[in-house]
mmCIF file of C-alpha atoms and ligand atoms in Angstrom:
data_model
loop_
_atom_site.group_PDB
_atom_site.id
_atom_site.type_symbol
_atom_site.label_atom_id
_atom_site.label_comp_id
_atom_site.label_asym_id
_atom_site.label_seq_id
_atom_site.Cartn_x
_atom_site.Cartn_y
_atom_site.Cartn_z
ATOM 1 C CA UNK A 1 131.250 110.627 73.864
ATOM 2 C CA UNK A 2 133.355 111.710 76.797
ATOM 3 C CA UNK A 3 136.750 111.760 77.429
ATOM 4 C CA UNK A 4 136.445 110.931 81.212
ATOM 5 C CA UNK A 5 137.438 106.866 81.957
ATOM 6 C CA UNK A 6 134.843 105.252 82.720
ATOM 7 C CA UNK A 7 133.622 104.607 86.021
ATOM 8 C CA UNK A 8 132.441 100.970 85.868
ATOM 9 C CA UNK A 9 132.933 98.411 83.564
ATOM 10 C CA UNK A 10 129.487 96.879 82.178
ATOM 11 C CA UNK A 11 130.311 93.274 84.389
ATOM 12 C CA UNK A 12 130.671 95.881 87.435
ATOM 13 C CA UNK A 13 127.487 97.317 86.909
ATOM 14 C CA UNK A 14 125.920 94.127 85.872
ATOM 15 C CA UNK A 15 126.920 92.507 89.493
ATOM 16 C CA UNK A 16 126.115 95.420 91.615
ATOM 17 C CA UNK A 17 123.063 95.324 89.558
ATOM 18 C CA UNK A 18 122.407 91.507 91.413
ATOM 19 C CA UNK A 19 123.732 92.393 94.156
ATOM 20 C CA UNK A 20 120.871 91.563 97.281
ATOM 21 C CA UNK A 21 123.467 91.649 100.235
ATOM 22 C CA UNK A 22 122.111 94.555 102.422
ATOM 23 C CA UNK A 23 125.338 96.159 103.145
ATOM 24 C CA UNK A 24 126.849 96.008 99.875
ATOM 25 C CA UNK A 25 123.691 97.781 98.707
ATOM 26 C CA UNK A 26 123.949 100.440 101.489
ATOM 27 C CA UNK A 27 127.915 100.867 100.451
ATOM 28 C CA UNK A 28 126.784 101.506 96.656
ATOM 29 C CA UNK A 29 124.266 103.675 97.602
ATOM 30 C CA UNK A 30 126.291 105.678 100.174
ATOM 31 C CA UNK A 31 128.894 105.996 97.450
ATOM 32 C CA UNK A 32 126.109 107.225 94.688
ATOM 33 C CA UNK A 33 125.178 110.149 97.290
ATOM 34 C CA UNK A 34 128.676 111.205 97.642
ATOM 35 C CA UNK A 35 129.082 111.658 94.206
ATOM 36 C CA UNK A 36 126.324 113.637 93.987
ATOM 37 C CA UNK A 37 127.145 115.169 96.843
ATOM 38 C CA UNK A 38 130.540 116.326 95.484
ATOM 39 C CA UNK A 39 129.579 117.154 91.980
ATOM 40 C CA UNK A 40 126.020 119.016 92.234
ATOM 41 C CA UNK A 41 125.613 119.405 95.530
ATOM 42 C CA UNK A 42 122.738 119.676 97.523
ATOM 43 C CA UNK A 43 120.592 121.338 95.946
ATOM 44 C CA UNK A 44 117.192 119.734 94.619
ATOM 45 C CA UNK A 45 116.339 121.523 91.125
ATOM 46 C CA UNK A 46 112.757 121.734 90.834
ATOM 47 C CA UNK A 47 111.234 121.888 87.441
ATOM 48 C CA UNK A 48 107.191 122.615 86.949
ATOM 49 C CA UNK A 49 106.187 119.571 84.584
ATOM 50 C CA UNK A 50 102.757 120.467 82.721
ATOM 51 C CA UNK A 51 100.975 117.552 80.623
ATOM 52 C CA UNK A 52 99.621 119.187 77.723
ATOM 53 C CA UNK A 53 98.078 116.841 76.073
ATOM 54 C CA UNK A 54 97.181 113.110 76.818
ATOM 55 C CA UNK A 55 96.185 112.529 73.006
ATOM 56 C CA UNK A 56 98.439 109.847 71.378
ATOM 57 C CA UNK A 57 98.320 108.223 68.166
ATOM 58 C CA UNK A 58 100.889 105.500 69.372
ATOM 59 C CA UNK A 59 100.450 101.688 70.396
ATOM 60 C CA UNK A 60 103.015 101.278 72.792
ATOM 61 C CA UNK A 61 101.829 98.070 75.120
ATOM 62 C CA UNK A 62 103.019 99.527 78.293
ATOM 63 C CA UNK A 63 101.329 103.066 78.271
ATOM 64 C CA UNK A 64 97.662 103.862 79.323
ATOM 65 C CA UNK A 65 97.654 106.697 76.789
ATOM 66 C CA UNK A 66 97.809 104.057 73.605
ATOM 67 C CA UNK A 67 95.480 105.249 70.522
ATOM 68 C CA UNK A 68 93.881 101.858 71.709
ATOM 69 C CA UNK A 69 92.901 102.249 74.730
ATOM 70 C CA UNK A 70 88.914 103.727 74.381
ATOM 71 C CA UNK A 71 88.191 103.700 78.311
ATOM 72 C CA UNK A 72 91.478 106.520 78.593
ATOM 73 C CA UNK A 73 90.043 110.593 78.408
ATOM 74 C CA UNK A 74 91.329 112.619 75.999
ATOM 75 C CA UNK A 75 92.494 116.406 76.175
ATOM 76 C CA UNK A 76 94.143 118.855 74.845
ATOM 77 C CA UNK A 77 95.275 122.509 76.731
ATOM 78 C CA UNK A 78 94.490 125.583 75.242
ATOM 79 C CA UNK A 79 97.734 128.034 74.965
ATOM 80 C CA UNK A 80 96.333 130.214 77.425
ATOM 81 C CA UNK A 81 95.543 127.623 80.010
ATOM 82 C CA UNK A 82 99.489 126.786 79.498
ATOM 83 C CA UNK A 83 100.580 130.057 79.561
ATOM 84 C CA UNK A 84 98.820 130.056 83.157
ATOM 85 C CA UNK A 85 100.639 127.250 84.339
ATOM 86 C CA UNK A 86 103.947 128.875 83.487
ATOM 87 C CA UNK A 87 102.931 132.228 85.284
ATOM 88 C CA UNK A 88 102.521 130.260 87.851
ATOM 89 C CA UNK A 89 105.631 127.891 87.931
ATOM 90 C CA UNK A 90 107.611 131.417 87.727
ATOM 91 C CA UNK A 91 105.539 133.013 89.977
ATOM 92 C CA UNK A 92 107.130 130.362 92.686
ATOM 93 C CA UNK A 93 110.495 130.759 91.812
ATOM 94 C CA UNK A 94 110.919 127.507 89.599
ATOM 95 C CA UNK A 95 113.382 128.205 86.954
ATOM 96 C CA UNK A 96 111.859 125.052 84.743
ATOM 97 C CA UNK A 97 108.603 124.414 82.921
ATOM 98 C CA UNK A 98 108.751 120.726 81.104
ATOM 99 C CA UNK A 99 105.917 120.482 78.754
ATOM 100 C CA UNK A 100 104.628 116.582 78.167
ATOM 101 C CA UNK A 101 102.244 115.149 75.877
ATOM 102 C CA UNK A 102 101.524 111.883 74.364
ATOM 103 C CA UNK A 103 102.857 111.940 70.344
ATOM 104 C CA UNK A 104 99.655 114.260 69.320
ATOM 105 C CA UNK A 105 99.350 115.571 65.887
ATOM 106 C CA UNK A 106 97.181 118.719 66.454
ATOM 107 C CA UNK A 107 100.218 119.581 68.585
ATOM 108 C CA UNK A 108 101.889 120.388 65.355
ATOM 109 C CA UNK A 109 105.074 122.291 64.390
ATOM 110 C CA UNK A 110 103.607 125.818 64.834
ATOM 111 C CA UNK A 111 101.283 125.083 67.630
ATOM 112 C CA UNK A 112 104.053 124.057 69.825
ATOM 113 C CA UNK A 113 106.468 126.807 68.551
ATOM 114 C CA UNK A 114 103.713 129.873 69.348
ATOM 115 C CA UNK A 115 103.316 127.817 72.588
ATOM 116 C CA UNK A 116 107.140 128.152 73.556
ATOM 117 C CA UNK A 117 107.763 131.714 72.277
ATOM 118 C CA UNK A 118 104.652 132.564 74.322
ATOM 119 C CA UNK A 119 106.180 131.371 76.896
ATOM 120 C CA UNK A 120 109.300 132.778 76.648
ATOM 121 C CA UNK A 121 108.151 136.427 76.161
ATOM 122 C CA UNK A 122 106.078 136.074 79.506
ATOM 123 C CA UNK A 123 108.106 134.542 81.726
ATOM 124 C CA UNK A 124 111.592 133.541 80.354
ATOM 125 C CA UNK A 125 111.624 129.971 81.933
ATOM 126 C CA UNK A 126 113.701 127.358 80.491
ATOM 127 C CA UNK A 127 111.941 125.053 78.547
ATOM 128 C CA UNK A 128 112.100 120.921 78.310
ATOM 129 C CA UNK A 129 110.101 119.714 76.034
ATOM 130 C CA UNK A 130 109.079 115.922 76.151
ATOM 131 C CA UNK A 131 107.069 115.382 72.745
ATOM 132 C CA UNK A 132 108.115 111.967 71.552
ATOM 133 C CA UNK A 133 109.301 111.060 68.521
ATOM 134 C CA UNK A 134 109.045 113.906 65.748
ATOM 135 C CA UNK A 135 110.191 115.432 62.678
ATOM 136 C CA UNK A 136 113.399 116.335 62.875
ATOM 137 C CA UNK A 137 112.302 119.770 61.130
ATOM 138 C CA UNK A 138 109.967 120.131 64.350
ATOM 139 C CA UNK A 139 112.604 119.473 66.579
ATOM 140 C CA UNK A 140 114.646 122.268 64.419
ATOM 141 C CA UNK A 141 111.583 124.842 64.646
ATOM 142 C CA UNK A 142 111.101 124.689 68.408
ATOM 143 C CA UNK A 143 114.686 124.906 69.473
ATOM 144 C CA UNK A 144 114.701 128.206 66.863
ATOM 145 C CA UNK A 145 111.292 129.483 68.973
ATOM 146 C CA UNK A 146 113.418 128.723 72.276
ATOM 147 C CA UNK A 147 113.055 125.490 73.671
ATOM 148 C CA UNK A 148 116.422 124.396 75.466
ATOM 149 C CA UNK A 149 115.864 120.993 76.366
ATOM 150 C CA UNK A 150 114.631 117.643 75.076
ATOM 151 C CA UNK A 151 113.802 114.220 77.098
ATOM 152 C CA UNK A 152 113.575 111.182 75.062
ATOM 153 C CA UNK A 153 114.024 108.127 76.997
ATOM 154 C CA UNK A 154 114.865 104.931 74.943
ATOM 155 C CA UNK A 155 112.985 102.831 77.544
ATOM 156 C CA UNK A 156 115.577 99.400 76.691
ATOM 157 C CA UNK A 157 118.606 98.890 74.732
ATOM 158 C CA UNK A 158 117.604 95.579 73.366
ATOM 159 C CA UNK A 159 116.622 95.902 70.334
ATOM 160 C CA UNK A 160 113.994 92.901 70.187
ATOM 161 C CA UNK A 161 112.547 93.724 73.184
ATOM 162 C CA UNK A 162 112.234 97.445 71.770
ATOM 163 C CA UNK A 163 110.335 96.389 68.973
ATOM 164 C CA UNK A 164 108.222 93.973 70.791
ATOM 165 C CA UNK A 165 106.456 96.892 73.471
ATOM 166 C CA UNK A 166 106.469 99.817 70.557
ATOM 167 C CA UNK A 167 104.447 98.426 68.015
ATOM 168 C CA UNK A 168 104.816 100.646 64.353
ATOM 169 C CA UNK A 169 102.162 101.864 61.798
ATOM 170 C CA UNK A 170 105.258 104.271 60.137
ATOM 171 C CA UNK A 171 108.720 103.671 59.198
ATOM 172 C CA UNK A 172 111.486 102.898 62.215
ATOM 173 C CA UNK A 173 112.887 105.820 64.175
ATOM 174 C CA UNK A 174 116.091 105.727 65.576
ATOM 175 C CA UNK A 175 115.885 107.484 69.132
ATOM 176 C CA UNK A 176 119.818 107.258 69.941
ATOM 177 C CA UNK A 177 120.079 108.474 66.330
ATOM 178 C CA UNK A 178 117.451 111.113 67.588
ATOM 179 C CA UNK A 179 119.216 112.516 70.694
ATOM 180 C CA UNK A 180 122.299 112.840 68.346
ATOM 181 C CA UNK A 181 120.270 114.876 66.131
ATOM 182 C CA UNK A 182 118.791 116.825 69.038
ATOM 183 C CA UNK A 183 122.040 117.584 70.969
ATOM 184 C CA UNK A 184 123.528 118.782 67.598
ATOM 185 C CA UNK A 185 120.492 121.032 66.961
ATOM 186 C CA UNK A 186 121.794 122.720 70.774
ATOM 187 C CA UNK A 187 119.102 120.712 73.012
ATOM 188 C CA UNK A 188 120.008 119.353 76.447
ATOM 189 C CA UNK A 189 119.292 116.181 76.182
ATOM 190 C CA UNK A 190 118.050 113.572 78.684
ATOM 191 C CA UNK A 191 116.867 109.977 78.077
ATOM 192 C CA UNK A 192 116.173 107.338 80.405
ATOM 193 C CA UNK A 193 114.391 103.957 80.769
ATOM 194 C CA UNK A 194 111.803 101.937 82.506
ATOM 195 C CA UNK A 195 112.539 99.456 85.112
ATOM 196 C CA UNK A 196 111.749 95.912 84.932
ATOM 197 C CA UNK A 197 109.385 96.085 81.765
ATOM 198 C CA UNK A 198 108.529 92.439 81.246
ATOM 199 C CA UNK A 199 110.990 90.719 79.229
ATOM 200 C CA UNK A 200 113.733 93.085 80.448
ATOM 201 C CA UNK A 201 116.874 91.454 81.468
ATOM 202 C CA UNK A 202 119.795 92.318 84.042
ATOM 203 C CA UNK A 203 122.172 91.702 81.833
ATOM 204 C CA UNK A 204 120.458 94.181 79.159
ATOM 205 C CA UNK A 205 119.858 96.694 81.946
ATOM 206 C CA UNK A 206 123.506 96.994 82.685
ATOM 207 C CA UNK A 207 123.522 97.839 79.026
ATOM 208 C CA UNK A 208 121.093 100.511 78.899
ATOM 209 C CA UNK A 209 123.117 102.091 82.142
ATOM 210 C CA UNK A 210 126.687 101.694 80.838
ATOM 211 C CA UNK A 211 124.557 103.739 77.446
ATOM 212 C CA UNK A 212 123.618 106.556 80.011
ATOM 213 C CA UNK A 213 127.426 107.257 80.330
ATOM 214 C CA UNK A 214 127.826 106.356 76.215
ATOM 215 C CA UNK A 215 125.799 109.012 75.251
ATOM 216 C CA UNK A 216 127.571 111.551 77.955
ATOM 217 C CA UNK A 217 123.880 112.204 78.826
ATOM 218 C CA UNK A 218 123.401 115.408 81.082
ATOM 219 C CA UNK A 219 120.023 114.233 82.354
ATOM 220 C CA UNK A 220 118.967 110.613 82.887
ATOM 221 C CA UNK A 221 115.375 110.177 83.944
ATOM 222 C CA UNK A 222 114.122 106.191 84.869
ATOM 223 C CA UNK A 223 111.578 104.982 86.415
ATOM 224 C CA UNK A 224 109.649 101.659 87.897
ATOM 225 C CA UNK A 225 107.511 99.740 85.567
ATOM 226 C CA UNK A 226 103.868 99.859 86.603
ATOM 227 C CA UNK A 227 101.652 97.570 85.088
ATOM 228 C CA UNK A 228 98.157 99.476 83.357
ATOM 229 C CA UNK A 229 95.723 96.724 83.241
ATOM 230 C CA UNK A 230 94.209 99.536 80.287
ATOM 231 C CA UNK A 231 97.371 97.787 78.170
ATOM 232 C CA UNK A 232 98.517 94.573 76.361
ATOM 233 C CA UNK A 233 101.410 94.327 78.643
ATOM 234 C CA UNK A 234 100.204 95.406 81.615
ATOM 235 C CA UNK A 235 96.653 92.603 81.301
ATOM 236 C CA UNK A 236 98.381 89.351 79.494
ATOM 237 C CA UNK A 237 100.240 87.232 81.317
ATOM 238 C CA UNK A 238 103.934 87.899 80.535
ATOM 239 C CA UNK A 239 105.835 84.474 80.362
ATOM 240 C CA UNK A 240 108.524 84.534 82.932
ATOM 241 C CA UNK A 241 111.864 84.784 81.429
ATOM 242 C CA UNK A 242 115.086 83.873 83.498
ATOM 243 C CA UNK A 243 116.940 86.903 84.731
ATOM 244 C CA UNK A 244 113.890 89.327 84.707
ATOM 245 C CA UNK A 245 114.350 92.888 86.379
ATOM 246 C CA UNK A 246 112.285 93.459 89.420
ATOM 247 C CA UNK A 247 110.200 96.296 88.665
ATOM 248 C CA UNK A 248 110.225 97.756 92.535
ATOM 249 C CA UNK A 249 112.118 100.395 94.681
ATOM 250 C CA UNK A 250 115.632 98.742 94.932
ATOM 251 C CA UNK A 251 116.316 97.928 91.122
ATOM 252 C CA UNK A 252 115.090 101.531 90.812
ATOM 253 C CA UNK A 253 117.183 102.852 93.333
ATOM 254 C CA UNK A 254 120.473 100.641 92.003
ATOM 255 C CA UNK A 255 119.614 101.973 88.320
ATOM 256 C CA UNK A 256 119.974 106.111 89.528
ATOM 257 C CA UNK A 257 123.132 105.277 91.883
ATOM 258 C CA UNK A 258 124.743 103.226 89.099
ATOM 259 C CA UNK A 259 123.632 106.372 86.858
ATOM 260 C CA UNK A 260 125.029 109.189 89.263
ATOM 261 C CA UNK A 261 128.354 107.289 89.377
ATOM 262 C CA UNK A 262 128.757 107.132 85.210
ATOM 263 C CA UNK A 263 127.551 110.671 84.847
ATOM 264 C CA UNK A 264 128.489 112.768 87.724
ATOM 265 C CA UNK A 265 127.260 116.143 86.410
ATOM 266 C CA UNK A 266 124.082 114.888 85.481
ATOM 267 C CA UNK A 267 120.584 115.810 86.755
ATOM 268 C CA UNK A 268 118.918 112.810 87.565
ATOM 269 C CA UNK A 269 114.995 113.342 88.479
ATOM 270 C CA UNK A 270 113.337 111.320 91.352
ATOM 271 C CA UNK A 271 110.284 110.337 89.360
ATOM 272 C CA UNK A 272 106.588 110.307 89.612
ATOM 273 C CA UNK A 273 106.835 105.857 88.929
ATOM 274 C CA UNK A 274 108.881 105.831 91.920
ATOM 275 C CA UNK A 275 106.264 107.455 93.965
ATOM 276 C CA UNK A 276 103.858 105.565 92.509
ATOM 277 C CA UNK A 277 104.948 102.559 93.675
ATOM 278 C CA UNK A 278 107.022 103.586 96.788
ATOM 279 C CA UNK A 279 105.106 107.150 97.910
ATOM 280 C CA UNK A 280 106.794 109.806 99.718
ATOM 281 C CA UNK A 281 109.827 107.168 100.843
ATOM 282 C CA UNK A 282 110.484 106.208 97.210
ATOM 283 C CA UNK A 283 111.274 110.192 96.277
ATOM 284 C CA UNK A 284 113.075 110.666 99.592
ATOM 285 C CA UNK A 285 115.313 108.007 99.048
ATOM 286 C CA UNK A 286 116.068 108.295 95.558
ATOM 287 C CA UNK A 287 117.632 111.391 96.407
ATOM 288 C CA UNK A 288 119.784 109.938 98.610
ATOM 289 C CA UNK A 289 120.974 107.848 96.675
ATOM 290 C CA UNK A 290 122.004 109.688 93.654
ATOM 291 C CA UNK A 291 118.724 112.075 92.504
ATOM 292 C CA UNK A 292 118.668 115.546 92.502
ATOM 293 C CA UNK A 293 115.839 116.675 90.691
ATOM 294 C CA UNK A 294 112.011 116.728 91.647
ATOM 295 C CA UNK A 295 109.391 117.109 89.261
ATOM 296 C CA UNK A 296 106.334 118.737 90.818
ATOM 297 C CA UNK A 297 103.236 118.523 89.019
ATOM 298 C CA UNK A 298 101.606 121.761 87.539
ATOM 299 C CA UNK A 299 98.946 119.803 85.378
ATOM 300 C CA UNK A 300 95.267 121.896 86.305
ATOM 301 C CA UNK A 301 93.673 120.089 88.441
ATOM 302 C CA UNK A 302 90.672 118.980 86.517
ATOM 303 C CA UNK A 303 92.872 117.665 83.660
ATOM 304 C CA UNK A 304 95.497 115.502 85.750
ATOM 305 C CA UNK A 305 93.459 112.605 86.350
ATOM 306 C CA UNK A 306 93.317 112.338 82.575
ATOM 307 C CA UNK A 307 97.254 112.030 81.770
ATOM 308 C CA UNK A 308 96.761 108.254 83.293
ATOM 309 C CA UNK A 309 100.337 106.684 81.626
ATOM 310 C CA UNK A 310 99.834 104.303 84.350
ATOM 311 C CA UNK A 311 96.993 103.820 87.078
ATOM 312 C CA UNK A 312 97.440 105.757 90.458
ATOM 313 C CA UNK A 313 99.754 107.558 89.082
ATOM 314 C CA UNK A 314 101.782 109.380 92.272
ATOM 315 C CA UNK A 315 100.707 113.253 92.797
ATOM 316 C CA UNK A 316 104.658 114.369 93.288
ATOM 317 C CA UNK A 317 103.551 117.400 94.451
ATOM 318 C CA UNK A 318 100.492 119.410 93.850
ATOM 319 C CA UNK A 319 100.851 122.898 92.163
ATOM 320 C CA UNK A 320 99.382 124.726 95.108
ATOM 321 C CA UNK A 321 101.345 127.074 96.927
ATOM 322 C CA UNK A 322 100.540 124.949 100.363
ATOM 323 C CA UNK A 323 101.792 122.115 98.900
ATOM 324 C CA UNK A 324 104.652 123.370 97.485
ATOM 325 C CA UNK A 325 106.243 125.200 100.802
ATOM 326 C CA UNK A 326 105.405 121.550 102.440
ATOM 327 C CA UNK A 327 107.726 120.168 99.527
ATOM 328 C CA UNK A 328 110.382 122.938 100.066
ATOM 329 C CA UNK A 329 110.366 122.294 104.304
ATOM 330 C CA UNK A 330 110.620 118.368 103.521
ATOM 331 C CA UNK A 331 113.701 119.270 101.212
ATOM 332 C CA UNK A 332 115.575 121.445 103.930
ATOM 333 C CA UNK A 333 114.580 118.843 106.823
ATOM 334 C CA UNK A 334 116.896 115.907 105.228
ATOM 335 C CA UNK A 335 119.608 118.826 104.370
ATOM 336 C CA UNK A 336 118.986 119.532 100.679
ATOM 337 C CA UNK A 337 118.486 123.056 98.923
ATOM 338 C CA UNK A 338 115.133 123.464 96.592
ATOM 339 C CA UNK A 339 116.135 125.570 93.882
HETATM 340 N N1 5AD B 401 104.997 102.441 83.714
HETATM 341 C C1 5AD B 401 106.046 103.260 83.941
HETATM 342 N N2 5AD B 401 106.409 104.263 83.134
HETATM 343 C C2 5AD B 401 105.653 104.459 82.043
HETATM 344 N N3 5AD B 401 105.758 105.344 81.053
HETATM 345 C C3 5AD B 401 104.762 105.148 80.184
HETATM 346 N N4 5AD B 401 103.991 104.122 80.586
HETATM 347 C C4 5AD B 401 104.531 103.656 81.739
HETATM 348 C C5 5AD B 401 104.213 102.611 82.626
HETATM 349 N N5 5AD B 401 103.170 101.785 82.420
HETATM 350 C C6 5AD B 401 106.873 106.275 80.993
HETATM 351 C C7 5AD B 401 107.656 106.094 79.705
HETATM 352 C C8 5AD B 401 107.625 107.463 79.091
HETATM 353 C C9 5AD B 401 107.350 108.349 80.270
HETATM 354 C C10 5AD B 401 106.776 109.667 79.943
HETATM 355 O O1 5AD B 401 106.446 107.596 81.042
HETATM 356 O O2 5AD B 401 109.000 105.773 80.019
HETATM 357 O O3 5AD B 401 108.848 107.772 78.445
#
């Protein structure tokens, strides 16, 4: 909790959320920029995200990594090929490496631990880990080896709708409970959601935003929907419910405004969905209207096909050097800082 007022009421983010008048939109997201103008700045914080592994024992109907889905290609890093990755990320002056994997046992307590004291002791990066649901003993081990951060994104608020898209084989896991848990333990924590899932409403939206400032998260991280026609939800035809969020560029955009205005001080990425579905004007304009983080991806080349969450999943920003001085010249053109 935070003692700040705040910002919004959950009606006034529910109607801004409907809002469709052109110029009311440009006010709220000319006000979202100021705000993040005032309170971070312009800098952009990069942060080197590496996808370790794209084995998953899960069944979530949204996500192209599901234990289901036969046609998706499995791997697995080896420590050294990671360690690699963050020589590199350092190498270029990113202060971040944000290690992501579906929820893969053979990534187990120790595994992961040696892999963040490894990369600690050669580079000293921060580390944000993005593991999925877990042991809370694992969680304990891996912020003891060094790990500073955690992402966990709750993806919706309502609970039914929860339940329908993450199907369980094991006993229920709490994931606000969780990023209690994890913030105690000393983690920054960020969560997030996605962005018109079917059977998402506005009215639960406004929820899930008016949670954002709730939880006093310091990073929020949300995204478009994109349908995986490799999934349940993304191949049946979803009936159409009454008040159903768009999953496109301007509910995206009106999600990070509304969540720069509740939380400030938070980092708030641009993400790889929104370029997925918007390209290079989808990451431009979500930070200028409230973003400040990018996420470049550091995944080797030959493996990133493989970490297919969704299909045509946006290339942010390839790992090579070329690329990223192109990133780093686009960033100072519109005004903003990479750091
Ligand atoms: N569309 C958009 N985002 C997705 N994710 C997983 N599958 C999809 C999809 N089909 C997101 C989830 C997860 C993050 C790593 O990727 O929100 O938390």
């Amino acid at each position: 909790m935070t003692a700040n007022p705040k910002p919004l009421t959950r009606d006034e983010i529910e109607s801004r959320l409907r809002e469709e008048d052109p110029q009311q939109l440009e006010r709220l997201f000319g006000a979202a920029d100021a705000v993040r103008a005032r309170h971070v700045g312009e800098a952009v914080i990069l942060r080197g995200l590496v996808e370790i592994s794209s084995h998953c024992k899960r069944s979530c109907a949204y996500c192209g990594l599901r234990a289901q889905n036969k046609s998706a290609v499995r791997y697995r890093m080896e420590n050294a090929e990671i360690f690699a990755c963050a020589e590199r990320i350092a190498k270029l002056g990113i202060g971040t490496i944000v290690l992501q994997a579906g929820e893969d046992p053979a990534l187990d307590r120790d595994r992961v631990a040696e892999v963040i004291l490894g990369i600690k002791e050669r580079t000293g990066l921060a580390v944000t880990l993005s593991l999925g649901e877990r042991e809370d003993a694992d969680y304990e081990a891996w912020r003891r080896a060094g790990a500073d951060r955690y992402l966990l994104r709750f993806e919706t608020s309502d609970p039914e709708l929860y339940s329908r898209i993450h199907p369980r084989h094991t006993a229920p896991f709490d994931r606000f409970a969780a990023l209690h848990r994890l913030r105690d333990m000393g983690y920054e924590i960020g969560s997030g959601v996605m962005v018109g899932i079917p059977g998402q409403t506005v009215e639960s939206l406004a929820r899930d935003i008016e949670l954002f400032f709730e939880l006093g998260l310091p990073m929020i991280g949300s995204g478009p929907y994109v349908p995986d026609p490799a999934t349940p939800l993304g191949i049946s035809p979803q009936p159409e419910i009454e008040d159903q969020v768009p999953a496109d560029l301007i509910s995206s955009l009106k999600v990070i405004a509304l969540s720069r205005i509740l939380r400030p001080d938070a980092n708030i990425p641009s993400t790889t969905a929104l370029a997925t579905i918007a390209g290079e004007n989808g990451r431009a304009r979500a930070l200028e209207t409230g973003a400040n983080v990018l996420m470049p991806n550091f995944t080797p080349e030959a493996r990133r096909a493989d970490y297919a969450i969704y299909p045509n999943k946006a290339v942010l920003c390839e790992a090579s050097d070329h690329m990223l001085e192109g990133l780093r010249r686009d960033l100072s053109d519109i005004g903003r800082i990479p750091r």
